[in-house]
């Protein structure tokens, strides 16, 4: 599966030499720090997130945080970008319907997890912090788009749908309804909703343009 990396790494470069105080950077702590960032965002929000709070949650010293990130925006943006690297085995069942069902259910799980909670807390900050906005669109959003686009492209290659359908508004309905309900809706986003969107919206639109698909 192709890895998506739409935004350069925002952590300070690590050339392997000792940092201030003569202690080398320990890469094994990065995961704990990023997890701490997401927990603080989800539970307390972006406004309440501080370098001290992250260091306490991660069980590291403040110097460890400042070796990696100089600002709060860099700290959060790097954590958001890293979420785009979550592993998803791209489905390849030979059926557009089956592949979309797997991918849409996976997206539901993703938005209901740490990424979803953290992103909701960042919505207001993204409006005036371009670095955070770029991190989200270049990380998770670009990753999701690449996965869905490949599923549609494979269906085109099989002759299951007409050429050029990938990237259209019809193809976008597979993820757009889930993301819209997650960000702006009041009802829960669950797998039943994903299945409903697939059966009642996506496939009928596909069939209208490809009447011989089934």
mmCIF file of N, CA and C in Angstrom, residues 3 7 11 18-20 23 70 76 94 104 110 127 133 147 156 176-178 194 205:
data_model
loop_
_atom_site.group_PDB
_atom_site.id
_atom_site.type_symbol
_atom_site.label_atom_id
_atom_site.label_comp_id
_atom_site.label_asym_id
_atom_site.label_seq_id
_atom_site.Cartn_x
_atom_site.Cartn_y
_atom_site.Cartn_z
ATOM 1 N N UNK A 3 2.336 4.725 0.869
ATOM 2 C CA UNK A 3 2.301 5.538 2.062
ATOM 3 C C UNK A 3 2.121 6.978 1.644
ATOM 4 N N UNK A 7 2.835 16.283 3.999
ATOM 5 C CA UNK A 7 3.457 17.410 4.678
ATOM 6 C C UNK A 7 4.803 16.979 5.208
ATOM 7 N N UNK A 11 9.021 17.826 13.030
ATOM 8 C CA UNK A 11 9.923 17.728 14.166
ATOM 9 C C UNK A 11 11.293 18.244 13.769
ATOM 10 N N UNK A 18 24.556 14.568 19.942
ATOM 11 C CA UNK A 18 23.930 14.938 21.211
ATOM 12 C C UNK A 18 23.292 16.312 21.116
ATOM 13 N N UNK A 19 22.173 16.496 21.799
ATOM 14 C CA UNK A 19 21.505 17.778 21.853
ATOM 15 C C UNK A 19 21.960 18.495 23.116
ATOM 16 N N UNK A 20 21.246 19.578 23.434
ATOM 17 C CA UNK A 20 21.630 20.346 24.610
ATOM 18 C C UNK A 20 21.718 19.433 25.826
ATOM 19 N N UNK A 23 22.685 14.868 25.865
ATOM 20 C CA UNK A 23 21.896 13.648 25.788
ATOM 21 C C UNK A 23 21.302 13.491 24.393
ATOM 22 N N UNK A 70 9.557 23.166 18.591
ATOM 23 C CA UNK A 70 9.808 24.461 19.224
ATOM 24 C C UNK A 70 8.518 25.196 19.558
ATOM 25 N N UNK A 76 1.580 19.804 17.585
ATOM 26 C CA UNK A 76 0.297 19.216 17.213
ATOM 27 C C UNK A 76 0.282 18.815 15.748
ATOM 28 N N UNK A 94 -12.033 -7.805 -5.728
ATOM 29 C CA UNK A 94 -12.521 -7.974 -7.092
ATOM 30 C C UNK A 94 -13.907 -7.400 -7.296
ATOM 31 N N UNK A 104 -15.197 1.929 3.832
ATOM 32 C CA UNK A 104 -16.090 2.863 4.516
ATOM 33 C C UNK A 104 -16.234 2.508 5.992
ATOM 34 N N UNK A 110 -11.977 4.974 12.078
ATOM 35 C CA UNK A 110 -10.935 6.002 12.194
ATOM 36 C C UNK A 110 -11.479 7.299 12.781
ATOM 37 N N UNK A 127 -8.812 27.305 11.581
ATOM 38 C CA UNK A 127 -9.246 28.470 10.821
ATOM 39 C C UNK A 127 -8.183 29.565 10.782
ATOM 40 N N UNK A 133 -3.902 23.276 9.612
ATOM 41 C CA UNK A 133 -4.782 22.957 8.484
ATOM 42 C C UNK A 133 -4.029 22.144 7.444
ATOM 43 N N UNK A 147 -6.606 6.125 -0.613
ATOM 44 C CA UNK A 147 -7.176 4.786 -0.485
ATOM 45 C C UNK A 147 -8.454 4.637 -1.307
ATOM 46 N N UNK A 156 -12.340 0.602 -12.255
ATOM 47 C CA UNK A 156 -12.266 1.035 -13.659
ATOM 48 C C UNK A 156 -11.432 0.048 -14.471
ATOM 49 N N UNK A 176 -17.650 11.261 1.592
ATOM 50 C CA UNK A 176 -18.147 12.588 1.967
ATOM 51 C C UNK A 176 -19.277 12.525 2.974
ATOM 52 N N UNK A 177 -20.203 11.591 2.789
ATOM 53 C CA UNK A 177 -21.339 11.515 3.712
ATOM 54 C C UNK A 177 -20.880 11.162 5.125
ATOM 55 N N UNK A 178 -19.903 10.288 5.226
ATOM 56 C CA UNK A 178 -19.381 9.900 6.539
ATOM 57 C C UNK A 178 -18.677 11.075 7.200
ATOM 58 N N UNK A 194 -22.665 3.698 7.427
ATOM 59 C CA UNK A 194 -21.800 3.499 6.265
ATOM 60 C C UNK A 194 -22.437 2.533 5.271
ATOM 61 N N UNK A 205 -26.078 5.510 -7.585
ATOM 62 C CA UNK A 205 -25.464 6.492 -8.480
ATOM 63 C C UNK A 205 -24.536 5.818 -9.486
#
